[in-house]
Short mmCIF file of C-alpha atoms in Angstrom, two decimals:
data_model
loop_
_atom_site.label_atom_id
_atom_site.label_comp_id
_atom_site.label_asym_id
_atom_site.label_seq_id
_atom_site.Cartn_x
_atom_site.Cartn_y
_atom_site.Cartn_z
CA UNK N 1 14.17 -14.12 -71.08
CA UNK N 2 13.34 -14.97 -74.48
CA UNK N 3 9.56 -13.76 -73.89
CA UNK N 4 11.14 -10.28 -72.67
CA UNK N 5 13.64 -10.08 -75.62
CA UNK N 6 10.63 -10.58 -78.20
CA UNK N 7 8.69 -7.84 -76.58
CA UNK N 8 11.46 -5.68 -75.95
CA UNK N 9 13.97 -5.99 -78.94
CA UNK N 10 11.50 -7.34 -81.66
CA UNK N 11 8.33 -5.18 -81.22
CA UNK N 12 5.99 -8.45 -80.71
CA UNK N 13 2.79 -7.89 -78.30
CA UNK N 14 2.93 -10.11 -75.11
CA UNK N 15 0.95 -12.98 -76.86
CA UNK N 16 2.67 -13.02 -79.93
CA UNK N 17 6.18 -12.69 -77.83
CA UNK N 18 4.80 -15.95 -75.48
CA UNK N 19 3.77 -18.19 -78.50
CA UNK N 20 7.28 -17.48 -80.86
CA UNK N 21 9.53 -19.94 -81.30
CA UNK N 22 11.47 -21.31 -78.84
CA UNK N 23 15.16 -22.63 -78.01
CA UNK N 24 16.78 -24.12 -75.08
CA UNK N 25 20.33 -24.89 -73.99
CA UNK N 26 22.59 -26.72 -71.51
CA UNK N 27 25.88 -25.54 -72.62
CA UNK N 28 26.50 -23.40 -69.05
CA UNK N 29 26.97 -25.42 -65.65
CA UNK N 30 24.16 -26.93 -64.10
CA UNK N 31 23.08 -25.21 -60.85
CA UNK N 32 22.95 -28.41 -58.86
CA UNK N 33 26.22 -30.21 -57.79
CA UNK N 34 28.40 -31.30 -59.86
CA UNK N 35 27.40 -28.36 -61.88
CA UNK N 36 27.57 -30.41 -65.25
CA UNK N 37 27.40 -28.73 -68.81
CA UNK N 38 26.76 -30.00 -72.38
CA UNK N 39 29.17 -27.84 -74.57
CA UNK N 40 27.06 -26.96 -77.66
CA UNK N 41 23.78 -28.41 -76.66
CA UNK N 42 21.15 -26.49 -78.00
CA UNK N 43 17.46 -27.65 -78.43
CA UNK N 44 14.94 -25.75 -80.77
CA UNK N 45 11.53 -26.17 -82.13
CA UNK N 46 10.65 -27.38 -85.64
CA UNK N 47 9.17 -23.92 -86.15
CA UNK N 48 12.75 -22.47 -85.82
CA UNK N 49 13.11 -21.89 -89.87
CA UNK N 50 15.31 -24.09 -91.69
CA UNK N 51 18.04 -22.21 -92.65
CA UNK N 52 18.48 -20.85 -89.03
CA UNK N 53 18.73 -24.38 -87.90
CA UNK N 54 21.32 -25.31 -90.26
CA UNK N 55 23.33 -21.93 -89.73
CA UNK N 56 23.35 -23.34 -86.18
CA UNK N 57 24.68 -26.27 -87.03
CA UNK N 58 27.47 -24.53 -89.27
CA UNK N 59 28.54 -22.86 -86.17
CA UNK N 60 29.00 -26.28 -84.12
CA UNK N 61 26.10 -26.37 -82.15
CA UNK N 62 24.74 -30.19 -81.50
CA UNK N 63 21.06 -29.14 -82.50
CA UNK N 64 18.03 -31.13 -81.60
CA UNK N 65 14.45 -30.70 -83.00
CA UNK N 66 11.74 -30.87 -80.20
CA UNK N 67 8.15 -30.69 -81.89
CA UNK N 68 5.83 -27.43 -82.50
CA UNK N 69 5.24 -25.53 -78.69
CA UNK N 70 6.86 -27.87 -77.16
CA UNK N 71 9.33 -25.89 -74.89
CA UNK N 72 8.86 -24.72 -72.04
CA UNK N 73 5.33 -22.74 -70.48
CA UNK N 74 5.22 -19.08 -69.78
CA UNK N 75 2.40 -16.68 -69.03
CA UNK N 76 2.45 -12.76 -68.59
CA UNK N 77 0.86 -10.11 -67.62
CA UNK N 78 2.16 -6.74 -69.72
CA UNK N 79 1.57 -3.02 -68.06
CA UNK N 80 1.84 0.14 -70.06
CA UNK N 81 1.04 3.09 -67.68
CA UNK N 82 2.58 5.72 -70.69
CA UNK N 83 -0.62 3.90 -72.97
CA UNK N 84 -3.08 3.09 -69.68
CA UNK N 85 -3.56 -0.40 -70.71
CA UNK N 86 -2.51 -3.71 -69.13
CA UNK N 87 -2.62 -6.93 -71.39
CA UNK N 88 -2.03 -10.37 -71.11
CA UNK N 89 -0.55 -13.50 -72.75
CA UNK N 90 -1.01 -17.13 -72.51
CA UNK N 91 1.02 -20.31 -73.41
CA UNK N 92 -0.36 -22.39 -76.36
CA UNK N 93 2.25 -24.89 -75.14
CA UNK N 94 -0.73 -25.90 -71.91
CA UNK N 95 -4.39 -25.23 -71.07
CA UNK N 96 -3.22 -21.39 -69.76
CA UNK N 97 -5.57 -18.36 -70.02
CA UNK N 98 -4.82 -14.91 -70.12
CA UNK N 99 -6.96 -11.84 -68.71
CA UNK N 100 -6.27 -8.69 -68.26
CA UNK N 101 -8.59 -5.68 -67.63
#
């Protein structure tokens, strides 16, 4: 979701949208029985600037610091038939390659 959000909302190209930042969470229920939740957990990576992290934690979130491209892999494959081209984007977080022709 975050990968569509940068593209979408924020105007980044597929590769730059795979390698931003990135946060995680397990403040809803867990989808395995007995569905458990950590209330304000919220993990993001030390490239996540400073005074976002600490705005975070003025708003009660219980914020942990995971290291540079460290969560999470993604890959994509972007198609713009309004521009006729197709590109692709690649996770710095693992050995992943992109093509696209």
């Amino acid at each position: 979701m975050q990968t569509l959000l940068n593209v979408v909302d924020f105007g980044m190209n597929i590769q730059q949208a795979i390698e931003a930042p990135r946060w995680t969470t397990r403040a809803f229920p867990g989808s395995p029985t007995p569905h458990t939740m950590y209330p304000g957990d919220l993990q993001v990576e030390d490239r996540v600037p400073q005074p976002v992290r600490a705005d975070l934690l003025r708003r009660g979130h219980k914020l942990s610091v995971s290291g540079s491209y460290s969560i999470g892999s993604n890959a994509a494959i972007l198609s713009d038939a309004t521009k006729g081209i197709v590109a692709a984007g690649a996770d710095p977080r693992n050995s992943a390659l992109a093509l696209a022709w």
